[in-house]
Coordinates of C-alpha atoms in Angstrom, one line a residue:
X1 CA -239.1 112.0 75.4
X2 CA -235.2 111.8 74.2
X3 CA -232.3 110.1 75.6
X4 CA -230.2 111.5 77.9
X5 CA -228.3 112.8 75.3
X6 CA -224.6 112.5 75.1
X7 CA -221.3 115.4 75.6
X8 CA -219.5 115.8 72.9
X9 CA -215.9 115.8 73.6
X10 CA -213.9 114.7 70.8
X11 CA -210.1 113.7 71.4
X12 CA -208.6 116.8 69.1
X13 CA -210.4 119.8 67.5
X14 CA -213.0 117.9 65.1
X15 CA -211.1 119.6 61.0
X16 CA -207.8 119.1 59.8
X17 CA -205.2 118.7 62.1
X18 CA -202.3 121.0 60.8
X19 CA -201.4 124.4 61.2
X20 CA -203.1 126.7 59.4
X21 CA -200.0 128.9 59.5
X22 CA -197.8 126.6 56.7
X23 CA -199.1 126.3 52.8
X24 CA -200.6 123.0 51.8
X25 CA -200.2 122.2 48.5
X26 CA -202.1 118.8 46.7
X27 CA -198.2 117.2 47.0
X28 CA -197.1 118.0 50.3
X29 CA -201.0 116.7 51.7
X30 CA -200.4 113.5 49.7
X31 CA -197.7 113.0 51.0
X32 CA -198.7 113.3 54.8
X33 CA -200.8 110.0 53.9
X34 CA -198.7 108.6 51.9
X35 CA -195.2 109.7 53.4
X36 CA -191.5 109.4 51.9
X37 CA -190.9 106.2 54.6
X38 CA -193.9 104.3 53.0
X39 CA -192.3 105.0 49.5
X40 CA -188.6 103.9 51.3
X41 CA -189.8 100.7 52.6
X42 CA -192.2 100.3 48.8
X43 CA -189.3 100.7 46.9
X44 CA -186.4 98.9 48.8
X45 CA -189.2 95.6 48.7
X46 CA -189.6 96.0 45.1
X47 CA -186.2 96.2 45.0
X48 CA -186.0 93.1 46.7
X49 CA -188.6 91.0 44.4
X50 CA -187.4 92.0 41.2
X51 CA -183.8 91.0 42.3
X52 CA -185.7 87.2 43.5
X53 CA -187.3 87.4 39.9
X54 CA -184.2 88.3 37.9
X55 CA -182.6 85.2 40.0
X56 CA -185.4 82.4 38.6
X57 CA -185.0 83.3 35.1
X58 CA -187.0 86.5 34.1
X59 CA -184.9 88.3 32.0
X60 CA -186.4 92.4 31.7
X61 CA -183.7 94.9 31.8
X62 CA -183.7 96.2 35.8
X63 CA -182.1 99.3 37.8
X64 CA -183.1 99.6 41.5
X65 CA -186.2 102.0 41.7
X66 CA -185.4 105.1 43.6
X67 CA -188.1 107.1 46.1
X68 CA -188.7 110.2 43.3
X69 CA -189.1 107.7 40.1
X70 CA -192.2 105.7 42.2
X71 CA -193.1 108.7 42.8
X72 CA -193.6 109.6 38.9
X73 CA -195.1 105.6 38.5
X74 CA -197.9 107.0 40.8
X75 CA -198.3 110.0 38.8
X76 CA -199.0 108.3 35.9
X77 CA -201.3 105.7 38.1
X78 CA -203.1 109.0 38.5
X79 CA -202.7 110.4 35.2
X80 CA -204.0 106.6 33.9
X81 CA -207.1 107.2 35.8
X82 CA -208.0 111.0 34.3
X83 CA -207.2 110.2 30.8
X84 CA -208.5 106.6 29.8
X85 CA -207.0 104.8 27.6
X86 CA -208.2 101.1 26.7
X87 CA -205.0 99.5 27.2
X88 CA -201.9 100.6 29.5
X89 CA -200.2 100.0 26.1
X90 CA -201.9 102.7 23.8
X91 CA -200.3 105.2 26.5
X92 CA -197.0 104.7 24.9
X93 CA -198.5 104.8 21.4
X94 CA -197.0 107.4 18.8
X95 CA -198.1 106.4 15.9
X96 CA -201.7 106.9 16.4
X97 CA -204.4 110.2 16.2
X98 CA -205.3 109.5 20.3
X99 CA -201.9 109.5 20.9
X100 CA -201.0 111.1 24.0
X101 CA -197.3 112.6 24.5
X102 CA -197.0 112.8 28.6
X103 CA -196.4 109.3 30.0
X104 CA -193.4 108.3 27.7
X105 CA -191.7 111.9 28.8
X106 CA -191.5 111.0 32.6
X107 CA -190.2 106.8 31.9
X108 CA -190.2 104.5 29.0
X109 CA -192.9 102.1 29.0
X110 CA -191.0 99.1 29.3
X111 CA -189.8 100.3 32.7
X112 CA -193.7 101.2 33.9
X113 CA -194.1 97.9 32.9
X114 CA -191.2 95.8 35.0
X115 CA -192.0 98.3 37.9
X116 CA -196.1 97.5 38.5
X117 CA -194.8 93.6 38.1
X118 CA -192.5 93.6 41.3
X119 CA -194.4 96.4 43.2
X120 CA -194.3 94.6 46.4
X121 CA -194.8 96.4 50.1
X122 CA -193.5 93.1 52.1
X123 CA -190.4 91.4 51.5
X124 CA -190.1 88.4 49.4
X125 CA -187.7 86.6 51.9
X126 CA -191.2 87.4 55.3
X127 CA -194.1 86.2 52.4
X128 CA -192.2 83.2 51.8
X129 CA -192.2 82.8 56.3
X130 CA -195.7 83.7 56.3
X131 CA -196.7 81.5 53.5
X132 CA -195.3 78.6 55.6
X133 CA -197.5 79.3 58.5
X134 CA -200.6 79.1 56.5
X135 CA -203.5 76.6 58.8
X136 CA -201.7 77.7 61.8
X137 CA -203.7 81.1 63.5
X138 CA -200.3 83.0 63.2
X139 CA -200.8 83.1 59.4
X140 CA -201.9 86.5 58.1
X141 CA -203.6 86.6 54.6
X142 CA -202.9 90.3 54.7
X143 CA -199.5 90.3 55.1
X144 CA -198.3 90.9 51.6
X145 CA -200.4 94.8 52.0
X146 CA -200.0 94.7 56.1
X147 CA -197.0 97.4 55.9
X148 CA -199.0 100.0 53.8
X149 CA -201.8 99.5 55.1
X150 CA -200.7 100.1 58.5
X151 CA -199.6 103.1 57.4
X152 CA -202.1 104.2 55.0
X153 CA -204.9 103.6 58.6
X154 CA -202.6 105.9 60.9
X155 CA -202.3 108.6 58.7
X156 CA -205.6 108.9 57.9
X157 CA -206.3 109.1 61.5
X158 CA -203.5 111.5 62.3
X159 CA -204.5 114.6 59.7
X160 CA -207.7 114.8 60.2
X161 CA -210.3 114.0 63.2
X162 CA -214.1 113.9 62.1
X163 CA -217.0 115.4 63.1
X164 CA -220.0 114.8 65.4
X165 CA -221.9 112.4 62.9
X166 CA -220.4 109.1 61.6
X167 CA -221.1 106.6 59.2
X168 CA -220.4 102.7 58.8
X169 CA -220.8 100.6 55.9
X170 CA -219.1 98.1 53.3
X171 CA -217.0 98.9 50.3
X172 CA -215.8 96.2 47.4
X173 CA -212.8 96.6 45.8
X174 CA -213.8 94.3 42.3
X175 CA -211.4 91.5 42.5
X176 CA -211.7 88.2 41.9
X177 CA -208.6 86.1 42.4
X178 CA -209.0 83.0 44.0
X179 CA -207.6 84.4 47.6
X180 CA -210.2 83.0 50.3
X181 CA -210.9 86.7 50.9
X182 CA -213.2 87.5 47.8
X183 CA -216.8 88.4 48.5
X184 CA -219.7 88.1 47.0
X185 CA -222.3 90.9 47.3
X186 CA -225.4 90.7 45.3
X187 CA -226.8 94.0 46.1
X188 CA -223.6 95.9 45.5
X189 CA -222.6 98.1 42.3
X190 CA -219.5 96.2 42.4
X191 CA -220.4 92.4 43.0
X192 CA -217.3 90.5 43.9
X193 CA -214.0 91.3 45.3
X194 CA -213.0 92.8 49.1
X195 CA -215.1 94.0 51.6
X196 CA -214.0 96.9 53.6
X197 CA -215.7 98.3 56.4
X198 CA -214.9 101.7 56.6
X199 CA -215.7 104.5 59.3
X200 CA -216.1 107.7 57.1
X201 CA -217.4 111.1 58.4
X202 CA -221.1 112.4 56.9
X203 CA -220.7 115.5 56.7
X204 CA -217.8 115.2 54.1
X205 CA -217.3 111.7 52.8
X206 CA -213.7 111.2 54.8
X207 CA -212.3 107.7 54.8
X208 CA -211.6 108.3 58.7
X209 CA -210.4 104.3 59.2
X210 CA -211.3 101.0 57.6
X211 CA -210.2 97.2 58.0
X212 CA -210.6 94.7 55.5
X213 CA -212.3 91.7 55.7
X214 CA -210.1 88.2 55.1
X215 CA -213.5 86.0 55.7
X216 CA -214.7 83.7 58.3
X217 CA -212.4 83.4 61.7
X218 CA -213.3 82.9 65.0
X219 CA -215.2 86.4 66.7
X220 CA -212.7 88.1 69.6
X221 CA -215.8 88.6 70.9
X222 CA -218.3 86.5 70.5
X223 CA -220.7 88.3 69.4
X224 CA -221.1 88.2 65.4
X225 CA -219.2 89.9 62.3
X226 CA -221.2 93.0 62.7
X227 CA -220.8 93.7 66.3
X228 CA -217.0 93.4 65.8
X229 CA -216.4 95.3 62.5
X230 CA -218.4 98.0 63.8
X231 CA -216.1 98.1 67.8
X232 CA -212.9 97.4 65.7
X233 CA -213.5 100.3 63.7
X234 CA -214.6 102.9 66.8
X235 CA -211.4 103.8 69.3
X236 CA -212.3 106.0 71.7
X237 CA -208.5 107.0 72.6
X238 CA -208.2 108.5 69.2
X239 CA -211.9 110.0 68.7
X240 CA -213.1 110.9 71.8
X241 CA -216.5 110.3 73.0
X242 CA -220.1 111.7 72.2
X243 CA -219.9 110.4 68.4
X244 CA -223.1 109.6 66.6
X245 CA -222.4 106.8 64.6
X246 CA -225.1 105.8 62.1
X247 CA -225.0 102.1 60.5
X248 CA -227.3 100.0 58.6
X249 CA -229.7 96.4 59.6
X250 CA -226.2 94.7 58.5
X251 CA -225.1 95.7 61.7
X252 CA -227.4 97.2 63.8
X253 CA -228.6 95.4 67.0
X254 CA -229.5 96.1 70.9
X255 CA -226.7 94.4 72.1
X256 CA -223.8 96.7 69.6
X257 CA -226.0 100.0 70.9
X258 CA -226.2 99.5 74.2
X259 CA -222.5 98.8 74.5
X260 CA -221.5 101.9 72.1
X261 CA -224.3 103.8 74.6
X262 CA -221.9 102.4 77.8
X263 CA -218.8 103.5 75.7
X264 CA -220.6 107.1 75.4
X265 CA -221.1 106.6 71.8
X266 CA -224.5 107.5 70.2
X267 CA -226.1 105.3 67.8
X268 CA -228.8 105.1 64.7
X269 CA -229.8 102.4 62.0
X270 CA -232.5 100.0 60.9
X271 CA -232.7 96.9 61.9
X272 CA -234.0 92.8 61.0
X273 CA -237.5 92.2 63.0
X274 CA -235.9 88.7 63.8
X275 CA -232.6 90.3 65.0
X276 CA -232.0 88.9 68.8
X277 CA -233.5 91.5 71.7
X278 CA -235.3 93.1 69.1
X279 CA -238.8 93.6 70.1
X280 CA -242.1 91.3 68.7
X281 CA -245.0 92.8 70.1
X282 CA -247.7 91.6 67.3
X283 CA -250.4 94.0 68.9
X284 CA -248.5 96.7 67.9
X285 CA -246.8 96.3 64.9
X286 CA -247.7 97.9 61.6
X287 CA -249.9 95.7 58.9
X288 CA -249.5 96.2 55.3
X289 CA -252.6 97.9 55.3
X290 CA -251.4 101.0 57.9
X291 CA -251.4 103.8 55.8
X292 CA -248.6 105.7 55.2
X293 CA -247.6 107.9 57.6
X294 CA -248.0 105.6 59.9
X295 CA -245.8 105.6 63.6
X296 CA -245.0 102.7 65.9
X297 CA -242.2 102.8 69.0
X298 CA -241.2 101.3 72.1
X299 CA -239.3 102.7 73.9
X300 CA -236.8 100.2 76.5
X301 CA -234.3 102.8 79.2
X302 CA -232.1 104.6 76.1
X303 CA -233.3 102.5 73.2
X304 CA -236.0 103.5 71.3
X305 CA -237.8 101.0 68.6
X306 CA -239.4 103.1 65.6
X307 CA -241.6 101.6 62.5
X308 CA -242.8 104.1 60.2
X309 CA -244.7 103.2 57.5
X310 CA -243.8 104.9 54.2
X311 CA -244.0 103.4 50.7
X312 CA -242.8 100.0 52.4
X313 CA -242.6 99.1 56.7
X314 CA -238.9 101.1 57.6
X315 CA -237.6 100.0 61.3
X316 CA -234.6 102.1 62.9
X317 CA -233.2 101.9 66.5
X318 CA -231.8 104.7 68.0
X319 CA -229.8 106.3 71.5
X320 CA -229.5 109.1 70.4
X321 CA -233.1 110.7 69.3
X322 CA -237.0 110.4 70.4
X323 CA -239.5 108.5 68.9
X324 CA -241.3 112.1 66.7
X325 CA -240.7 115.4 66.4
X326 CA -242.4 116.8 64.9
X327 CA -240.8 116.1 61.0
X328 CA -242.4 115.7 58.2
X329 CA -241.8 114.3 54.5
X330 CA -242.5 115.8 51.2
X331 CA -243.7 112.8 49.0
X332 CA -246.2 112.3 45.6
X333 CA -249.4 110.5 46.0
X334 CA -251.5 109.8 42.9
X335 CA -254.5 111.6 43.2
X336 CA -257.9 111.4 40.4
X337 CA -256.5 114.1 37.9
X338 CA -252.6 112.6 38.0
X339 CA -250.2 113.0 41.0
X340 CA -249.9 116.2 44.0
X341 CA -247.5 116.6 46.9
X342 CA -248.0 115.6 50.3
X343 CA -246.4 115.9 53.7
X344 CA -246.8 112.8 56.1
X345 CA -245.4 113.0 59.9
X346 CA -241.6 111.3 59.6
X347 CA -240.2 109.8 63.0
X348 CA -236.8 111.8 64.3
X349 CA -234.6 108.7 63.7
X350 CA -235.6 108.2 60.0
X351 CA -234.6 111.7 59.3
X352 CA -231.3 111.8 61.2
X353 CA -230.7 107.9 59.0
X354 CA -231.4 109.9 55.9
X355 CA -229.7 113.0 56.3
X356 CA -226.2 111.2 57.6
X357 CA -226.3 107.6 57.0
X358 CA -224.5 108.4 53.3
X359 CA -221.4 109.3 54.4
X360 CA -220.0 106.1 53.5
X361 CA -221.7 106.2 49.9
X362 CA -220.5 109.6 49.4
X363 CA -216.4 108.6 50.2
X364 CA -217.1 106.1 47.8
X365 CA -218.3 108.3 45.2
X366 CA -215.5 110.7 45.2
X367 CA -213.1 107.7 45.0
X368 CA -214.5 106.7 41.9
X369 CA -214.8 109.8 40.2
X370 CA -210.8 109.5 39.8
X371 CA -210.2 106.0 40.5
X372 CA -206.7 104.1 39.4
X373 CA -207.9 100.8 39.9
X374 CA -207.6 98.8 36.4
X375 CA -206.7 95.1 35.7
X376 CA -203.6 93.3 37.5
X377 CA -202.5 89.9 37.7
X378 CA -201.6 90.4 42.0
X379 CA -204.3 90.5 44.3
X380 CA -202.1 92.6 46.5
X381 CA -202.0 95.0 43.6
X382 CA -205.6 95.7 43.5
X383 CA -205.6 96.7 47.7
X384 CA -202.1 99.1 47.0
X385 CA -204.7 101.1 43.9
X386 CA -207.2 101.3 46.7
X387 CA -205.3 102.9 48.9
X388 CA -203.8 105.4 46.3
X389 CA -207.4 106.2 46.4
X390 CA -208.2 106.3 50.2
X391 CA -205.0 109.2 49.9
X392 CA -205.3 111.1 46.9
X393 CA -209.0 111.3 48.2
X394 CA -208.5 111.9 51.2
X395 CA -206.3 115.0 50.4
X396 CA -208.4 116.3 48.4
X397 CA -210.6 116.7 51.1
X398 CA -208.4 118.4 53.5
X399 CA -207.3 120.7 50.9
X400 CA -211.1 121.3 50.1
X401 CA -211.2 122.0 54.5
X402 CA -208.3 124.2 54.6
X403 CA -208.9 126.4 51.2
X404 CA -211.5 125.3 49.2
X405 CA -210.6 126.6 45.7
X406 CA -209.8 123.8 43.8
X407 CA -212.0 120.8 42.1
X408 CA -211.4 117.4 42.6
X409 CA -209.7 117.5 39.0
X410 CA -208.0 121.2 39.6
X411 CA -206.7 119.1 42.5
X412 CA -205.7 115.4 41.1
X413 CA -204.1 117.7 38.1
X414 CA -202.1 120.0 39.8
X415 CA -201.3 116.2 42.1
X416 CA -200.0 114.8 38.9
X417 CA -198.3 117.3 37.8
X418 CA -196.2 118.0 41.5
X419 CA -195.5 114.1 41.1
X420 CA -194.1 114.0 37.8
X421 CA -191.7 117.2 38.4
X422 CA -193.3 119.0 35.5
X423 CA -195.6 121.9 35.3
X424 CA -198.9 122.0 34.0
X425 CA -198.5 124.8 32.0
X426 CA -196.0 123.7 28.9
X427 CA -195.7 125.9 26.1
X428 CA -196.7 124.9 22.6
X429 CA -193.4 123.9 20.1
X430 CA -192.3 126.0 17.5
X431 CA -192.1 124.3 14.4
X432 CA -189.5 124.8 11.5
X433 CA -191.8 126.6 9.3
X434 CA -192.1 129.6 12.0
X435 CA -188.3 130.1 11.5
X436 CA -188.0 132.1 8.9
X437 CA -185.3 135.3 8.3
X438 CA -187.1 138.4 8.8
X439 CA -185.8 142.1 8.5
X440 CA -184.7 143.4 11.7
X441 CA -186.1 147.1 11.9
X442 CA -189.9 147.5 9.8
X443 CA -189.0 150.6 7.6
X444 CA -185.1 151.0 6.2
X445 CA -184.5 154.7 6.6
X446 CA -181.1 153.3 5.5
X447 CA -178.9 150.7 4.6
X448 CA -177.8 150.8 8.4
X449 CA -181.4 150.8 9.6
X450 CA -182.3 147.7 11.2
X451 CA -178.6 146.4 11.4
X452 CA -177.8 144.5 14.7
X453 CA -174.8 142.1 15.7
X454 CA -175.0 138.5 14.8
X455 CA -175.8 136.2 17.9
X456 CA -173.7 133.3 16.4
X457 CA -170.9 135.2 14.9
X458 CA -170.3 136.9 18.6
X459 CA -170.9 133.6 20.7
X460 CA -168.6 131.4 18.5
X461 CA -165.9 133.6 16.9
X462 CA -166.0 136.2 19.0
X463 CA -166.3 138.9 16.1
X464 CA -168.5 141.5 16.2
X465 CA -170.6 141.4 13.0
X466 CA -173.9 143.8 12.1
X467 CA -176.7 141.5 9.9
X468 CA -180.2 143.6 8.9
X469 CA -181.5 139.5 9.4
X470 CA -184.0 138.0 12.0
X471 CA -185.3 134.5 12.9
X472 CA -188.8 135.6 13.6
X473 CA -189.6 132.8 16.2
X474 CA -186.1 133.5 18.0
X475 CA -186.1 137.2 17.6
X476 CA -182.0 136.7 17.4
X477 CA -180.1 138.2 14.7
X478 CA -178.5 136.0 12.2
X479 CA -176.3 136.9 9.3
X480 CA -177.9 135.5 5.1
X481 CA -174.8 135.3 3.5
X482 CA -173.3 133.4 0.6
X483 CA -170.5 132.9 2.8
X484 CA -171.4 132.8 6.0
X485 CA -175.0 131.2 6.6
X486 CA -175.4 131.2 10.2
X487 CA -179.3 131.3 10.6
X488 CA -178.7 127.8 8.9
X489 CA -176.4 127.1 11.1
X490 CA -177.9 128.4 14.3
X491 CA -181.4 125.9 13.3
X492 CA -179.5 122.8 12.9
X493 CA -181.5 120.9 15.9
X494 CA -184.2 122.7 15.1

């Protein structure tokens, strides 16, 4: 028996919230997430931080950073994400076989470093006011990243509306700073760092919303961290109703799923047997000797609790699905002569969970391909780099939804070129070896054949002097005579 189906009523049409008649480049999409207003605030606070540092006695050259220069700086961060070198210094080395010439053409190494040292998302004076409140309820642990974080969160929800299936999961941003907010999660590939609760579109990995965990606090609802994390990410006024939300056993509880169902959100997730209000009926449970493919379920109104035996017991709770609809899975099983594939019955909630739960994992995968993360001296700069990764990845996903013509690598290359104000197609420089005088005509039938006016005599002296010689590389006629060597004068700077 399937529960009552929720009608899918999104607040907006799912997909990119952009006019299809407009042309959207990688940079224009990135600027929708990382707007000029946000960068202007970043510049203002960075300049204030630099002035404060110099007043304290830091001795380095500083000129106020502009919006265009900060976009170039961001372009270099993305360039370094694509071209990995051992240290920041190596990007400006000119004496090595492995030198890269591009960063030095955008800004000097010292300018890049001074911007990095002073990069600030909040105003330094306001930081001090917030630090004085430490230990009180008014203190904001994320104050230093709050202005940019709020902008990114709002932009992520504004330019794209998610499809029906959503996933909630944790994401780790590597950091070992002693901030009181860093967490240790032994089951994650990144064990130490900031923990983010992320809401992602299961179809493409788009980061719809996120929240940074700041440590133990008084939970506003009294139902615990896992309940509040999901409830804070699902805003019915922004999303609409009828969405299907998938989560893992850290979040799933009968109380949460019941309350989400009352808000017209369907939910499905694995659960822990010792969670409050979960059934513990020994007469209806699986044992270690249960055969593979065995299914047990209990329905309580719209809630269904399912146990399924695969290689080990799997427990799933759902307000969306019937317990079993005839789905099967293929598994390799041992026989006398080796292995063979065999079909086993699979509960509907498990099938749907496996299909849609990977939204945040897909998002993490896309973020890691060209991540700007590197070693920093300040904890808040780690989160700044993560916000850059979210903006660039979401911009790529939206571009792919609209056009679908670029790979992720091509998108990032175009974005870097546009941010730095350069062209991807750089013509190779001519060397002095290419500049040699050659006859203007291949076969001289008479003394005047192939003679043309010397461009230097005409430009510099306003005289018409014909010459049979031209430069092979420049393809211009120039005098080559003992008393008038225009060829040599023309190529002084080559």
